[in-house]
């Protein structure tokens, strides 16, 4: 399996699991929980008036593209594993590449689906409660930030570097999360 294929497989696994992560300062308690199964994931984004979905008709691809505007990323595309809720984009930087994803999870809090609570910490992104998880699927060069969207939802930003370190991925995801956060509903 080539490095690029392993990289994409790791990112798709992360999107499928819907793991939450964010740069923060205190440990998250709890135990890991199974992610949604494909049969429980809706293929449409219902309006907030009819479903309680705070995202309404918000689209993850348009939101991610707006947050990354002017930074040299190609237009994001729906993820293979969770196309209704997750979009990704990838930019090559020399021998490395950075893959960024944004998932909008209605009905899932920032503390759900933490694979390894010892690698998660709580804090804020622009005063919004958040959770950061280092290496959410167990691979180096990965970091995610889950930001609270009331009443009981989250936006999950994930970064995976093909050659970079976990520390660099966390720095990158924190920067991107601060750009995504103002675009989220309050």
Coordinates of N, CA and C in Angstrom, one line a residue:
X1 N 0.8 -1.2 0.0 CA 0.0 0.0 0.0 C 0.9 1.2 0.0
X2 N 0.7 2.2 -0.9 CA 1.5 3.4 -1.0 C 1.2 4.3 0.2
X3 N 2.1 5.2 0.4 CA 2.0 6.2 1.5 C 0.7 7.0 1.3
X4 N 0.5 7.4 0.0 CA -0.7 8.3 -0.2 C -2.0 7.5 0.0
X5 N -2.0 6.2 -0.3 CA -3.2 5.4 -0.1 C -3.4 5.2 1.4
X6 N -2.3 5.0 2.2 CA -2.5 4.8 3.6 C -3.0 6.1 4.2
X7 N -2.4 7.2 3.7 CA -2.8 8.6 4.2 C -4.3 8.8 4.0
X8 N -4.8 8.5 2.8 CA -6.2 8.7 2.5 C -7.1 7.8 3.3
X9 N -6.6 6.5 3.5 CA -7.4 5.6 4.3 C -7.5 6.0 5.8
X10 N -6.4 6.6 6.3 CA -6.4 7.1 7.7 C -7.4 8.2 7.8
X11 N -7.4 9.1 6.8 CA -8.3 10.3 6.9 C -9.8 9.8 6.7
X12 N -10.0 8.9 5.8 CA -11.4 8.4 5.7 C -11.9 7.7 7.0
X13 N -10.9 7.0 7.6 CA -11.3 6.3 8.9 C -11.7 7.4 9.9
X14 N -10.9 8.4 10.0 CA -11.2 9.5 10.9 C -12.5 10.1 10.6
X15 N -12.9 10.4 9.4 CA -14.2 11.0 9.0 C -15.3 10.0 9.4
X16 N -15.1 8.7 9.2 CA -16.1 7.7 9.5 C -16.3 7.6 11.0
X17 N -15.3 7.7 11.7 CA -15.4 7.6 13.2 C -16.0 8.8 13.8
X18 N -15.9 10.0 13.1 CA -16.4 11.2 13.6 C -15.7 11.6 15.0
X19 N -14.4 11.5 15.1 CA -13.7 11.8 16.3 C -13.6 13.3 16.5
X20 N -13.7 13.7 17.8 CA -13.6 15.1 18.1 C -12.3 15.4 18.7
X21 N -11.7 16.6 18.3 CA -10.4 17.0 18.9 C -10.3 18.5 18.9
X22 N -9.5 19.1 19.9 CA -9.3 20.5 19.9 C -8.2 20.9 20.8
X23 N -7.5 22.0 20.5 CA -6.4 22.5 21.3 C -6.9 23.1 22.6
X24 N -6.6 22.5 23.7 CA -7.2 22.9 24.9 C -6.2 22.6 26.1
X25 N -6.8 22.7 27.3 CA -5.9 22.6 28.5 C -6.3 21.6 29.6
X26 N -7.4 20.9 29.5 CA -7.6 19.9 30.5 C -8.1 18.6 29.9
X27 N -7.9 17.5 30.6 CA -8.2 16.2 30.1 C -9.7 15.9 30.0
X28 N -10.1 15.1 29.1 CA -11.4 14.7 28.9 C -11.7 13.3 29.5
X29 N -12.7 13.2 30.3 CA -13.0 11.9 30.9 C -13.9 11.1 30.0
X30 N -14.2 9.9 30.4 CA -15.1 9.1 29.7 C -14.5 7.9 29.0
X31 N -15.3 7.2 28.3 CA -14.8 6.0 27.6 C -15.1 6.1 26.1
X32 N -14.4 5.5 25.2 CA -14.7 5.6 23.8 C -16.0 5.0 23.5
X33 N -16.7 5.5 22.5 CA -18.0 5.1 22.1 C -17.9 4.8 20.6
X34 N -18.7 3.9 20.1 CA -18.8 3.5 18.7 C -19.3 4.7 17.9
X35 N -18.8 4.9 16.7 CA -19.3 6.0 15.9 C -20.6 5.5 15.2
X36 N -21.3 6.5 14.6 CA -22.5 6.1 13.9 C -22.3 5.1 12.8
X37 N -23.2 4.2 12.6 CA -23.1 3.3 11.5 C -23.6 3.9 10.3
X38 N -23.3 3.4 9.1 CA -23.7 4.0 7.9 C -25.3 4.1 7.8
X39 N -26.0 3.1 8.4 CA -27.4 3.1 8.3 C -28.0 4.2 9.1
X40 N -27.3 4.8 10.1 CA -27.8 5.8 11.0 C -27.5 7.2 10.5
X41 N -26.7 7.3 9.5 CA -26.3 8.6 9.0 C -27.2 9.1 7.9
X42 N -27.8 10.2 8.0 CA -28.7 10.8 7.0 C -27.9 11.2 5.8
X43 N -28.5 11.1 4.6 CA -27.9 11.6 3.4 C -28.3 13.0 3.0
X44 N -29.1 13.6 3.9 CA -29.5 15.0 3.6 C -29.3 15.8 4.9
X45 N -29.2 17.1 4.7 CA -29.1 18.0 5.8 C -30.4 18.7 6.0
X46 N -31.2 18.2 7.0 CA -32.5 18.8 7.2 C -32.4 20.2 7.8
X47 N -33.5 20.9 7.6 CA -33.5 22.3 8.1 C -33.6 22.3 9.6
X48 N -33.1 23.3 10.3 CA -33.1 23.4 11.7 C -34.5 23.5 12.3
X49 N -35.4 24.1 11.5 CA -36.8 24.3 12.0 C -37.5 22.9 12.2
X50 N -37.2 21.9 11.3 CA -37.9 20.7 11.4 C -37.2 19.6 12.2
X51 N -35.9 19.7 12.4 CA -35.1 18.6 13.0 C -34.4 18.9 14.2
X52 N -34.3 20.2 14.6 CA -33.4 20.6 15.7 C -31.9 20.6 15.3
X53 N -31.6 20.5 14.0 CA -30.3 20.6 13.5 C -29.8 22.0 13.5
X54 N -28.8 22.4 14.3 CA -28.4 23.8 14.3 C -27.7 24.3 13.1
X55 N -27.3 23.3 12.3 CA -26.6 23.7 11.0 C -27.5 24.1 9.9
X56 N -28.8 23.7 10.0 CA -29.8 24.0 9.0 C -29.3 23.5 7.7
X57 N -29.2 24.4 6.7 CA -28.8 24.0 5.3 C -27.3 24.3 5.1
X58 N -26.5 24.5 6.2 CA -25.1 24.8 6.1 C -24.4 23.7 5.4
X59 N -23.5 23.9 4.5 CA -22.8 22.9 3.8 C -21.3 22.9 4.2
X60 N -20.8 21.7 4.6 CA -19.4 21.7 5.0 C -18.4 22.1 4.0
X61 N -18.6 21.8 2.7 CA -17.6 22.2 1.7 C -17.6 23.7 1.5
X62 N -18.7 24.4 1.4 CA -18.7 25.8 1.3 C -18.1 26.5 2.5
X63 N -18.3 25.9 3.7 CA -17.8 26.5 4.9 C -16.3 26.3 5.0
X64 N -15.8 25.1 4.7 CA -14.4 24.9 4.7 C -13.7 25.8 3.6
X65 N -14.2 25.8 2.4 CA -13.6 26.7 1.4 C -13.6 28.1 1.8
X66 N -14.6 28.6 2.5 CA -14.6 30.0 2.9 C -13.5 30.2 4.0
X67 N -13.4 29.3 4.9 CA -12.3 29.4 5.9 C -10.9 29.4 5.4
X68 N -10.7 28.6 4.3 CA -9.4 28.5 3.7 C -9.1 29.4 2.5
X69 N -10.0 30.3 2.2 CA -9.9 31.2 1.1 C -8.6 31.9 1.1
X70 N -7.9 31.9 0.0 CA -6.7 32.6 -0.2 C -5.4 31.9 0.3
X71 N -5.6 30.7 0.8 CA -4.4 29.9 1.4 C -3.9 28.9 0.4
X72 N -4.4 28.8 -0.8 CA -3.8 27.9 -1.8 C -4.4 26.5 -1.8
X73 N -5.5 26.3 -1.1 CA -6.1 25.0 -1.1 C -7.1 24.8 -2.3
X74 N -7.1 23.7 -2.9 CA -8.1 23.4 -3.9 C -9.5 23.4 -3.3
X75 N -10.5 23.5 -4.1 CA -11.9 23.4 -3.6 C -12.1 22.1 -2.9
X76 N -12.8 22.1 -1.7 CA -13.0 20.9 -1.0 C -14.1 20.1 -1.7
X77 N -14.0 18.8 -1.4 CA -15.0 17.8 -2.0 C -15.6 17.0 -0.9
X78 N -16.8 16.5 -1.1 CA -17.4 15.6 -0.1 C -16.5 14.4 0.2
X79 N -16.4 14.0 1.4 CA -15.6 12.8 1.8 C -16.3 11.5 1.3
X80 N -15.6 10.5 1.0 CA -16.1 9.3 0.5 C -16.9 8.6 1.6
X81 N -16.4 8.6 2.8 CA -17.0 7.9 3.9 C -18.3 8.6 4.5
X82 N -18.4 9.9 4.5 CA -19.5 10.6 5.1 C -19.8 11.8 4.3
X83 N -20.2 11.7 3.1 CA -20.3 12.8 2.1 C -21.4 13.8 2.5
X84 N -22.4 13.4 3.3 CA -23.4 14.4 3.7 C -23.0 15.3 4.7
X85 N -22.0 14.9 5.5 CA -21.5 15.8 6.7 C -20.1 16.2 6.6
X86 N -19.3 15.7 5.7 CA -17.8 15.9 5.8 C -17.3 16.2 4.4
X87 N -16.4 17.3 4.4 CA -15.7 17.6 3.2 C -14.2 17.7 3.5
X88 N -13.4 17.5 2.4 CA -11.9 17.5 2.6 C -11.3 18.3 1.5
X89 N -10.1 18.7 1.7 CA -9.2 19.3 0.7 C -7.8 18.9 1.1
X90 N -6.9 18.9 0.1 CA -5.5 18.5 0.3 C -4.6 19.4 -0.5
X91 N -3.6 19.9 0.1 CA -2.6 20.7 -0.5 C -1.2 20.1 -0.4
X92 N -0.5 20.0 -1.5 CA 0.9 19.5 -1.5 C 1.8 20.6 -1.1
X93 N 2.8 20.3 -0.2 CA 3.8 21.2 0.2 C 5.2 20.5 0.1
X94 N 5.8 20.6 -1.0 CA 7.1 19.9 -1.2 C 6.8 18.4 -1.2
X95 N 7.5 17.6 -0.3 CA 7.3 16.2 -0.2 C 6.1 15.8 0.7
X96 N 5.6 16.8 1.4 CA 4.5 16.6 2.4 C 3.2 17.0 1.8
X97 N 2.2 16.7 2.4 CA 0.9 17.2 2.0 C 0.0 17.4 3.3
X98 N -0.9 18.3 3.2 CA -1.8 18.6 4.4 C -3.2 18.3 3.9
X99 N -3.9 17.4 4.6 CA -5.3 17.1 4.3 C -6.1 17.7 5.4
X100 N -7.1 18.5 5.1 CA -8.0 19.1 6.0 C -9.4 18.6 5.8
X101 N -10.1 18.3 6.9 CA -11.5 18.0 6.7 C -12.3 18.8 7.7
X102 N -13.6 19.0 7.3 CA -14.6 19.6 8.2 C -15.8 18.7 8.2
X103 N -16.3 18.4 9.4 CA -17.5 17.6 9.5 C -18.5 18.4 10.4
X104 N -19.7 18.4 10.0 CA -20.8 19.0 10.8 C -21.7 17.9 11.4
X105 N -21.6 17.7 12.7 CA -22.2 16.6 13.4 C -23.4 17.1 14.2
X106 N -24.6 17.1 13.6 CA -25.8 17.4 14.4 C -26.1 16.3 15.4
X107 N -26.4 16.6 16.6 CA -26.7 15.6 17.6 C -25.6 14.9 18.3
X108 N -24.3 15.3 18.1 CA -23.1 14.8 18.7 C -22.4 15.9 19.4
X109 N -22.1 15.7 20.7 CA -21.3 16.7 21.4 C -19.8 16.6 21.2
X110 N -19.1 17.6 21.7 CA -17.7 17.6 21.5 C -17.0 16.5 22.4
X111 N -17.7 16.0 23.3 CA -17.1 14.9 24.2 C -17.4 13.5 23.7
X112 N -18.2 13.3 22.7 CA -18.5 12.0 22.2 C -17.4 11.5 21.2
X113 N -17.3 10.2 21.2 CA -16.4 9.5 20.3 C -14.9 9.8 20.4
X114 N -14.5 10.1 21.6 CA -13.1 10.3 21.8 C -12.4 9.0 21.9
X115 N -11.5 8.7 21.0 CA -10.9 7.4 20.9 C -10.0 7.1 22.1
X116 N -9.2 8.1 22.5 CA -8.3 7.9 23.6 C -8.4 9.2 24.5
X117 N -9.2 9.2 25.6 CA -9.4 10.4 26.4 C -8.0 10.9 27.0
X118 N -7.0 10.1 27.1 CA -5.7 10.6 27.6 C -5.0 11.5 26.6
X119 N -5.5 11.5 25.3 CA -4.9 12.4 24.3 C -5.8 13.5 24.0
X120 N -6.8 13.7 24.8 CA -7.8 14.8 24.5 C -7.7 15.8 25.6
X121 N -8.0 17.1 25.2 CA -8.0 18.2 26.2 C -9.1 19.2 25.8
X122 N -9.6 19.8 26.9 CA -10.7 20.8 26.6 C -10.2 22.2 26.7
X123 N -10.9 23.1 26.1 CA -10.5 24.5 26.0 C -11.6 25.3 25.2
X124 N -11.1 26.3 24.5 CA -12.0 27.1 23.7 C -11.3 27.4 22.4
X125 N -12.1 27.7 21.4 CA -11.7 28.3 20.1 C -12.5 29.6 20.0
X126 N -11.9 30.7 20.0 CA -12.6 32.0 20.0 C -13.8 32.0 21.0
X127 N -13.5 31.6 22.2 CA -14.5 31.5 23.3 C -15.6 30.5 23.1
X128 N -15.5 29.6 22.1 CA -16.5 28.5 21.9 C -15.9 27.3 22.6
X129 N -16.6 26.5 23.4 CA -16.1 25.3 24.0 C -15.6 24.3 22.9
X130 N -14.5 23.7 23.2 CA -13.8 22.8 22.2 C -13.1 21.7 22.9
X131 N -12.8 20.7 22.1 CA -11.9 19.5 22.6 C -10.9 19.3 21.5
X132 N -9.7 19.1 21.8 CA -8.6 18.7 20.9 C -8.2 17.3 21.2
X133 N -8.0 16.5 20.2 CA -7.5 15.2 20.3 C -6.3 15.0 19.4
X134 N -5.2 14.6 20.0 CA -3.9 14.3 19.3 C -4.0 12.8 18.8
X135 N -3.7 12.6 17.5 CA -3.6 11.3 16.9 C -4.9 10.6 17.1
X136 N -6.1 11.1 16.7 CA -7.4 10.5 17.0 C -7.6 9.1 16.4
X137 N -6.9 8.7 15.4 CA -7.0 7.4 14.9 C -5.7 6.6 15.1
X138 N -4.8 7.2 16.0 CA -3.6 6.5 16.4 C -2.4 6.7 15.5
X139 N -2.5 7.6 14.5 CA -1.4 7.8 13.6 C -0.7 9.1 13.8
X140 N 0.6 9.1 13.7 CA 1.4 10.4 13.9 C 1.0 11.4 12.8
X141 N 1.1 12.7 13.1 CA 0.8 13.7 12.1 C -0.7 14.0 12.0
X142 N -1.5 13.7 13.0 CA -2.9 13.9 13.0 C -3.3 14.7 14.2
X143 N -4.3 15.6 14.0 CA -4.9 16.3 15.2 C -6.3 16.8 14.7
X144 N -7.2 16.9 15.7 CA -8.5 17.3 15.4 C -9.0 18.3 16.5
X145 N -9.9 19.2 16.1 CA -10.6 20.1 17.0 C -12.1 19.9 16.8
X146 N -12.8 19.6 17.9 CA -14.3 19.6 17.9 C -14.8 20.8 18.6
X147 N -15.6 21.6 17.9 CA -16.2 22.9 18.5 C -17.7 22.7 18.8
X148 N -18.1 23.2 19.9 CA -19.5 23.0 20.3 C -20.4 24.0 19.4
X149 N -21.5 23.4 19.0 CA -22.5 24.1 18.3 C -23.8 23.8 19.0
X150 N -24.4 24.7 19.7 CA -25.6 24.4 20.6 C -26.8 24.2 19.7
X151 N -27.7 23.3 20.2 CA -27.8 22.9 21.6 C -26.9 21.6 21.8
X152 N -26.8 20.7 20.9 CA -26.0 19.5 21.2 C -25.4 18.9 19.9
X153 N -24.5 19.8 19.3 CA -23.9 19.4 18.1 C -22.4 19.9 18.1
X154 N -21.7 19.5 17.0 CA -20.3 19.9 17.0 C -19.9 20.1 15.5
X155 N -18.8 20.9 15.3 CA -18.1 21.0 14.1 C -16.7 20.5 14.3
X156 N -16.3 19.5 13.5 CA -15.0 18.9 13.7 C -14.0 19.2 12.6
X157 N -12.9 19.8 12.9 CA -11.9 20.2 12.0 C -10.7 19.2 12.2
X158 N -10.2 18.6 11.2 CA -9.1 17.6 11.3 C -8.0 17.9 10.3
X159 N -6.8 17.7 10.8 CA -5.6 17.9 9.9 C -4.8 16.6 10.0
X160 N -4.4 16.1 8.8 CA -3.5 15.0 8.7 C -2.3 15.4 7.8
X161 N -1.1 15.3 8.3 CA 0.1 15.5 7.5 C 0.8 14.2 7.1
X162 N 1.2 14.1 5.9 CA 1.8 12.9 5.4 C 3.2 12.7 6.1
X163 N 3.9 13.7 6.2 CA 5.3 13.6 6.8 C 5.5 14.4 8.1
X164 N 4.6 15.3 8.3 CA 4.8 16.2 9.5 C 4.5 15.6 10.8
X165 N 4.8 16.3 11.9 CA 4.6 15.8 13.2 C 3.2 16.0 13.7
X166 N 2.9 15.4 14.8 CA 1.6 15.6 15.5 C 1.5 17.0 16.0
X167 N 2.6 17.5 16.6 CA 2.6 18.9 17.1 C 2.3 19.9 16.0
X168 N 2.9 19.7 14.8 CA 2.6 20.6 13.7 C 1.2 20.4 13.2
X169 N 0.6 19.2 13.2 CA -0.8 19.0 12.8 C -1.7 19.8 13.8
X170 N -1.4 19.7 15.1 CA -2.2 20.4 16.1 C -2.1 21.9 15.9
X171 N -0.9 22.4 15.6 CA -0.7 23.9 15.4 C -1.6 24.3 14.2
X172 N -1.5 23.5 13.1 CA -2.3 23.8 11.9 C -3.8 23.7 12.1
X173 N -4.3 22.6 12.9 CA -5.7 22.5 13.1 C -6.2 23.6 14.0
X174 N -5.4 24.1 14.9 CA -5.9 25.2 15.8 C -6.1 26.4 15.0
X175 N -5.1 26.7 14.0 CA -5.2 27.9 13.2 C -6.5 27.8 12.3
X176 N -6.7 26.6 11.7 CA -7.9 26.5 10.8 C -9.2 26.6 11.6
X177 N -9.2 26.0 12.8 CA -10.4 26.0 13.6 C -10.8 27.5 14.0
X178 N -9.8 28.3 14.2 CA -10.1 29.7 14.5 C -10.7 30.4 13.3
X179 N -10.5 29.9 12.1 CA -11.1 30.5 10.9 C -12.5 29.9 10.6
X180 N -12.7 28.7 11.0 CA -14.0 28.0 10.8 C -15.0 28.5 11.9
X181 N -14.5 28.7 13.1 CA -15.4 29.0 14.2 C -16.4 30.2 13.9
X182 N -16.0 31.3 13.4 CA -16.9 32.4 13.2 C -18.0 32.1 12.2
X183 N -17.8 31.1 11.4 CA -18.8 30.7 10.3 C -19.8 29.8 10.9
X184 N -19.7 29.3 12.1 CA -20.6 28.4 12.7 C -21.8 29.1 13.4
X185 N -23.0 28.4 13.4 CA -24.1 29.0 14.1 C -23.8 29.1 15.6
X186 N -24.4 30.1 16.3 CA -24.2 30.2 17.7 C -25.4 29.6 18.5

